[in-house]
mmCIF file with all atom_site columns, C-alpha atoms in Angstrom:
data_model
loop_
_atom_site.group_PDB
_atom_site.id
_atom_site.type_symbol
_atom_site.label_atom_id
_atom_site.label_alt_id
_atom_site.label_comp_id
_atom_site.label_asym_id
_atom_site.label_entity_id
_atom_site.label_seq_id
_atom_site.pdbx_PDB_ins_code
_atom_site.Cartn_x
_atom_site.Cartn_y
_atom_site.Cartn_z
_atom_site.occupancy
_atom_site.B_iso_or_equiv
_atom_site.pdbx_formal_charge
_atom_site.auth_seq_id
_atom_site.auth_comp_id
_atom_site.auth_asym_id
_atom_site.auth_atom_id
_atom_site.pdbx_PDB_model_num
ATOM 1   C CA . MET A 1 1   ? 7.090   19.529  -26.063 1.00 0.00 ? 535 MET A CA 1
ATOM 2   C CA . SER A 1 2   ? 5.984   18.593  -29.579 1.00 0.00 ? 536 SER A CA 1
ATOM 3   C CA . LYS A 1 3   ? 2.800   19.748  -31.262 1.00 0.00 ? 537 LYS A CA 1
ATOM 4   C CA . ILE A 1 4   ? 0.863   16.946  -32.945 1.00 0.00 ? 538 ILE A CA 1
ATOM 5   C CA . GLY A 1 5   ? -1.246  17.441  -36.056 1.00 0.00 ? 539 GLY A CA 1
ATOM 6   C CA . LEU A 1 6   ? -4.161  15.057  -36.399 1.00 0.00 ? 540 LEU A CA 1
ATOM 7   C CA . ILE A 1 7   ? -6.012  14.615  -39.687 1.00 0.00 ? 541 ILE A CA 1
ATOM 8   C CA . GLY A 1 8   ? -9.399  13.008  -39.203 1.00 0.00 ? 542 GLY A CA 1
ATOM 9   C CA . GLY A 1 9   ? -10.880 10.878  -41.951 1.00 0.00 ? 543 GLY A CA 1
ATOM 10  C CA . SER A 1 10  ? -14.426 9.629   -42.384 1.00 0.00 ? 544 SER A CA 1
ATOM 11  C CA . GLY A 1 11  ? -15.973 9.119   -38.979 1.00 0.00 ? 545 GLY A CA 1
ATOM 12  C CA . LEU A 1 12  ? -13.389 10.969  -36.867 1.00 0.00 ? 546 LEU A CA 1
ATOM 13  C CA . TYR A 1 13  ? -14.785 14.370  -35.981 1.00 0.00 ? 547 TYR A CA 1
ATOM 14  C CA . ASP A 1 14  ? -14.890 14.275  -32.196 1.00 0.00 ? 548 ASP A CA 1
ATOM 15  C CA . ILE A 1 15  ? -11.877 13.150  -30.197 1.00 0.00 ? 549 ILE A CA 1
ATOM 16  C CA . LYS A 1 16  ? -12.347 11.792  -26.691 1.00 0.00 ? 550 LYS A CA 1
ATOM 17  C CA . GLY A 1 17  ? -10.425 13.922  -24.200 1.00 0.00 ? 551 GLY A CA 1
ATOM 18  C CA . PHE A 1 18  ? -9.755  16.761  -26.664 1.00 0.00 ? 552 PHE A CA 1
ATOM 19  C CA . ILE A 1 19  ? -10.168 20.174  -25.033 1.00 0.00 ? 553 ILE A CA 1
ATOM 20  C CA . LEU A 1 20  ? -10.680 22.850  -27.685 1.00 0.00 ? 554 LEU A CA 1
ATOM 21  C CA . LYS A 1 21  ? -8.847  26.136  -27.066 1.00 0.00 ? 555 LYS A CA 1
ATOM 22  C CA . GLN A 1 22  ? -9.348  27.909  -30.397 1.00 0.00 ? 556 GLN A CA 1
ATOM 23  C CA . LYS A 1 23  ? -10.317 27.573  -34.048 1.00 0.00 ? 557 LYS A CA 1
ATOM 24  C CA . LYS A 1 24  ? -7.899  28.941  -36.610 1.00 0.00 ? 558 LYS A CA 1
ATOM 25  C CA . THR A 1 25  ? -8.424  29.759  -40.286 1.00 0.00 ? 559 THR A CA 1
ATOM 26  C CA . VAL A 1 26  ? -5.129  29.479  -42.160 1.00 0.00 ? 560 VAL A CA 1
ATOM 27  C CA . THR A 1 27  ? -4.247  30.927  -45.551 1.00 0.00 ? 561 THR A CA 1
ATOM 28  C CA . THR A 1 28  ? -1.708  29.095  -47.686 1.00 0.00 ? 562 THR A CA 1
ATOM 29  C CA . PRO A 1 29  ? -0.011  29.630  -51.050 1.00 0.00 ? 563 PRO A CA 1
ATOM 30  C CA . TYR A 1 30  ? -1.918  26.507  -52.195 1.00 0.00 ? 564 TYR A CA 1
ATOM 31  C CA . GLY A 1 31  ? -5.426  27.744  -51.483 1.00 0.00 ? 565 GLY A CA 1
ATOM 32  C CA . LYS A 1 32  ? -7.849  26.851  -48.717 1.00 0.00 ? 566 LYS A CA 1
ATOM 33  C CA . PRO A 1 33  ? -7.407  23.851  -46.406 1.00 0.00 ? 567 PRO A CA 1
ATOM 34  C CA . SER A 1 34  ? -10.335 21.477  -45.848 1.00 0.00 ? 568 SER A CA 1
ATOM 35  C CA . ASP A 1 35  ? -11.645 23.445  -42.863 1.00 0.00 ? 569 ASP A CA 1
ATOM 36  C CA . GLN A 1 36  ? -10.570 25.450  -39.827 1.00 0.00 ? 570 GLN A CA 1
ATOM 37  C CA . TYR A 1 37  ? -7.845  23.944  -37.659 1.00 0.00 ? 571 TYR A CA 1
ATOM 38  C CA . LEU A 1 38  ? -9.033  23.071  -34.166 1.00 0.00 ? 572 LEU A CA 1
ATOM 39  C CA . ILE A 1 39  ? -6.302  23.763  -31.627 1.00 0.00 ? 573 ILE A CA 1
ATOM 40  C CA . GLY A 1 40  ? -6.407  22.278  -28.160 1.00 0.00 ? 574 GLY A CA 1
ATOM 41  C CA . LYS A 1 41  ? -4.979  19.629  -25.869 1.00 0.00 ? 575 LYS A CA 1
ATOM 42  C CA . ILE A 1 42  ? -5.302  15.998  -24.957 1.00 0.00 ? 576 ILE A CA 1
ATOM 43  C CA . GLY A 1 43  ? -3.739  15.740  -21.529 1.00 0.00 ? 577 GLY A CA 1
ATOM 44  C CA . ASN A 1 44  ? -0.491  17.710  -21.744 1.00 0.00 ? 578 ASN A CA 1
ATOM 45  C CA . THR A 1 45  ? -0.084  17.275  -25.502 1.00 0.00 ? 579 THR A CA 1
ATOM 46  C CA . GLU A 1 46  ? -0.943  20.152  -27.819 1.00 0.00 ? 580 GLU A CA 1
ATOM 47  C CA . ILE A 1 47  ? -3.103  18.934  -30.708 1.00 0.00 ? 581 ILE A CA 1
ATOM 48  C CA . VAL A 1 48  ? -3.997  20.629  -33.980 1.00 0.00 ? 582 VAL A CA 1
ATOM 49  C CA . PHE A 1 49  ? -6.945  18.788  -35.539 1.00 0.00 ? 583 PHE A CA 1
ATOM 50  C CA . LEU A 1 50  ? -8.207  19.076  -39.117 1.00 0.00 ? 584 LEU A CA 1
ATOM 51  C CA . PRO A 1 51  ? -11.173 17.122  -40.520 1.00 0.00 ? 585 PRO A CA 1
ATOM 52  C CA . ARG A 1 52  ? -9.922  15.955  -43.936 1.00 0.00 ? 586 ARG A CA 1
ATOM 53  C CA . HIS A 1 53  ? -13.376 16.092  -45.558 1.00 0.00 ? 587 HIS A CA 1
ATOM 54  C CA . GLY A 1 54  ? -14.474 19.267  -43.741 1.00 0.00 ? 588 GLY A CA 1
ATOM 55  C CA . LYS A 1 55  ? -16.452 19.489  -40.516 1.00 0.00 ? 589 LYS A CA 1
ATOM 56  C CA . LYS A 1 56  ? -19.703 18.614  -42.294 1.00 0.00 ? 590 LYS A CA 1
ATOM 57  C CA . HIS A 1 57  ? -18.067 15.868  -44.390 1.00 0.00 ? 591 HIS A CA 1
ATOM 58  C CA . ASN A 1 58  ? -18.969 17.783  -47.541 1.00 0.00 ? 592 ASN A CA 1
ATOM 59  C CA . MET A 1 59  ? -15.690 17.384  -49.447 1.00 0.00 ? 593 MET A CA 1
ATOM 60  C CA . PRO A 1 60  ? -15.062 14.221  -51.508 1.00 0.00 ? 594 PRO A CA 1
ATOM 61  C CA . PRO A 1 61  ? -11.495 12.812  -51.586 1.00 0.00 ? 595 PRO A CA 1
ATOM 62  C CA . HIS A 1 62  ? -10.689 14.050  -55.082 1.00 0.00 ? 596 HIS A CA 1
ATOM 63  C CA . MET A 1 63  ? -11.516 17.651  -54.058 1.00 0.00 ? 597 MET A CA 1
ATOM 64  C CA . ILE A 1 64  ? -9.333  17.763  -50.930 1.00 0.00 ? 598 ILE A CA 1
ATOM 65  C CA . ASN A 1 65  ? -6.513  20.293  -51.145 1.00 0.00 ? 599 ASN A CA 1
ATOM 66  C CA . TYR A 1 66  ? -3.857  18.109  -49.538 1.00 0.00 ? 600 TYR A CA 1
ATOM 67  C CA . ARG A 1 67  ? -1.008  20.579  -50.079 1.00 0.00 ? 601 ARG A CA 1
ATOM 68  C CA . ALA A 1 68  ? -2.962  23.364  -48.369 1.00 0.00 ? 602 ALA A CA 1
ATOM 69  C CA . ASN A 1 69  ? -3.795  21.038  -45.464 1.00 0.00 ? 603 ASN A CA 1
ATOM 70  C CA . ILE A 1 70  ? -0.145  20.101  -44.878 1.00 0.00 ? 604 ILE A CA 1
ATOM 71  C CA . TRP A 1 71  ? 1.077   23.680  -45.380 1.00 0.00 ? 605 TRP A CA 1
ATOM 72  C CA . GLY A 1 72  ? -1.438  24.830  -42.763 1.00 0.00 ? 606 GLY A CA 1
ATOM 73  C CA . PHE A 1 73  ? 0.014   22.396  -40.238 1.00 0.00 ? 607 PHE A CA 1
ATOM 74  C CA . LYS A 1 74  ? 3.494   23.715  -41.026 1.00 0.00 ? 608 LYS A CA 1
ATOM 75  C CA . LYS A 1 75  ? 2.300   27.292  -40.561 1.00 0.00 ? 609 LYS A CA 1
ATOM 76  C CA . LEU A 1 76  ? 0.891   26.307  -37.151 1.00 0.00 ? 610 LEU A CA 1
ATOM 77  C CA . SER A 1 77  ? 4.302   24.853  -36.135 1.00 0.00 ? 611 SER A CA 1
ATOM 78  C CA . VAL A 1 78  ? 3.154   21.230  -35.985 1.00 0.00 ? 612 VAL A CA 1
ATOM 79  C CA . ASP A 1 79  ? 6.065   18.798  -35.452 1.00 0.00 ? 613 ASP A CA 1
ATOM 80  C CA . ARG A 1 80  ? 4.373   15.520  -36.369 1.00 0.00 ? 614 ARG A CA 1
ATOM 81  C CA . ILE A 1 81  ? 1.213   14.520  -38.201 1.00 0.00 ? 615 ILE A CA 1
ATOM 82  C CA . ILE A 1 82  ? -0.972  11.492  -37.562 1.00 0.00 ? 616 ILE A CA 1
ATOM 83  C CA . SER A 1 83  ? -3.573  10.798  -40.227 1.00 0.00 ? 617 SER A CA 1
ATOM 84  C CA . ILE A 1 84  ? -6.580  8.579   -39.622 1.00 0.00 ? 618 ILE A CA 1
ATOM 85  C CA . SER A 1 85  ? -8.325  6.899   -42.553 1.00 0.00 ? 619 SER A CA 1
ATOM 86  C CA . ALA A 1 86  ? -11.205 4.505   -42.997 1.00 0.00 ? 620 ALA A CA 1
ATOM 87  C CA . VAL A 1 87  ? -10.657 2.549   -46.195 1.00 0.00 ? 621 VAL A CA 1
ATOM 88  C CA . GLY A 1 88  ? -11.285 -0.834  -47.737 1.00 0.00 ? 622 GLY A CA 1
ATOM 89  C CA . GLY A 1 89  ? -8.719  -3.566  -47.338 1.00 0.00 ? 623 GLY A CA 1
ATOM 90  C CA . ILE A 1 90  ? -6.990  -6.039  -49.608 1.00 0.00 ? 624 ILE A CA 1
ATOM 91  C CA . LYS A 1 91  ? -5.989  -8.667  -47.053 1.00 0.00 ? 625 LYS A CA 1
ATOM 92  C CA . LYS A 1 92  ? -8.637  -11.074 -45.769 1.00 0.00 ? 626 LYS A CA 1
ATOM 93  C CA . GLY A 1 93  ? -6.940  -11.463 -42.373 1.00 0.00 ? 627 GLY A CA 1
ATOM 94  C CA . PHE A 1 94  ? -7.906  -7.931  -41.338 1.00 0.00 ? 628 PHE A CA 1
ATOM 95  C CA . LYS A 1 95  ? -11.359 -7.188  -39.974 1.00 0.00 ? 629 LYS A CA 1
ATOM 96  C CA . PRO A 1 96  ? -13.218 -3.914  -39.290 1.00 0.00 ? 630 PRO A CA 1
ATOM 97  C CA . GLY A 1 97  ? -11.693 -2.129  -36.317 1.00 0.00 ? 631 GLY A CA 1
ATOM 98  C CA . ASP A 1 98  ? -8.179  -3.513  -36.812 1.00 0.00 ? 632 ASP A CA 1
ATOM 99  C CA . ILE A 1 99  ? -5.382  -0.950  -36.741 1.00 0.00 ? 633 ILE A CA 1
ATOM 100 C CA . VAL A 1 100 ? -2.804  -1.143  -39.518 1.00 0.00 ? 634 VAL A CA 1
ATOM 101 C CA . VAL A 1 101 ? 0.457   0.821   -39.598 1.00 0.00 ? 635 VAL A CA 1
ATOM 102 C CA . LEU A 1 102 ? 1.681   1.237   -43.160 1.00 0.00 ? 636 LEU A CA 1
ATOM 103 C CA . ASP A 1 103 ? 5.333   0.993   -44.154 1.00 0.00 ? 637 ASP A CA 1
ATOM 104 C CA . GLN A 1 104 ? 4.779   1.769   -47.834 1.00 0.00 ? 638 GLN A CA 1
ATOM 105 C CA . ILE A 1 105 ? 2.174   3.419   -50.029 1.00 0.00 ? 639 ILE A CA 1
ATOM 106 C CA . MET A 1 106 ? 1.024   3.159   -53.608 1.00 0.00 ? 640 MET A CA 1
ATOM 107 C CA . ASP A 1 107 ? -0.747  6.342   -54.675 1.00 0.00 ? 641 ASP A CA 1
ATOM 108 C CA . MET A 1 108 ? -2.896  5.796   -57.758 1.00 0.00 ? 642 MET A CA 1
ATOM 109 C CA . THR A 1 109 ? -4.565  9.218   -57.665 1.00 0.00 ? 643 THR A CA 1
ATOM 110 C CA . ARG A 1 110 ? -4.513  11.358  -60.776 1.00 0.00 ? 644 ARG A CA 1
ATOM 111 C CA . ASN A 1 111 ? -5.118  14.962  -61.814 1.00 0.00 ? 645 ASN A CA 1
ATOM 112 C CA . ARG A 1 112 ? -3.850  16.666  -58.664 1.00 0.00 ? 646 ARG A CA 1
ATOM 113 C CA . LYS A 1 113 ? -0.538  18.100  -57.569 1.00 0.00 ? 647 LYS A CA 1
ATOM 114 C CA . SER A 1 114 ? 1.371   15.582  -55.479 1.00 0.00 ? 648 SER A CA 1
ATOM 115 C CA . THR A 1 115 ? 4.415   17.611  -54.445 1.00 0.00 ? 649 THR A CA 1
ATOM 116 C CA . PHE A 1 116 ? 5.376   21.003  -53.036 1.00 0.00 ? 650 PHE A CA 1
ATOM 117 C CA . TYR A 1 117 ? 8.222   21.251  -55.575 1.00 0.00 ? 651 TYR A CA 1
ATOM 118 C CA . ASP A 1 118 ? 7.187   23.281  -58.609 1.00 0.00 ? 652 ASP A CA 1
ATOM 119 C CA . GLY A 1 119 ? 10.297  22.668  -60.750 1.00 0.00 ? 653 GLY A CA 1
ATOM 120 C CA . LYS A 1 120 ? 11.612  26.213  -60.500 1.00 0.00 ? 654 LYS A CA 1
ATOM 121 C CA . GLY A 1 121 ? 15.159  26.890  -59.367 1.00 0.00 ? 655 GLY A CA 1
ATOM 122 C CA . GLY A 1 122 ? 16.708  23.473  -59.899 1.00 0.00 ? 656 GLY A CA 1
ATOM 123 C CA . VAL A 1 123 ? 16.755  20.384  -57.806 1.00 0.00 ? 657 VAL A CA 1
#
């Protein structure tokens, strides 16, 4: 059975049907993740939940340590990650509450590491 990682964005802090088993603080070579990982189940599926902005929503997007967050999921043996985001849209046909599945991304962020590769040891 696979273990699903779930990253909650703005507004997703409580998950209907999620039964919490434990909270886990994870150390990573990239620093601290956004918060503790909440480990539990929804039905028969093991879920590892992390609030992207911290449990108290006290971390702005540019301060999130994305590499630490992903590394923490790896350390907890997560097989797949689902990330939930609440963002503005650029297409008028979509309305609040619509679900969109992306097939491409354009990342315009600056001044943060965007890869796990550090350039040492070749390609």
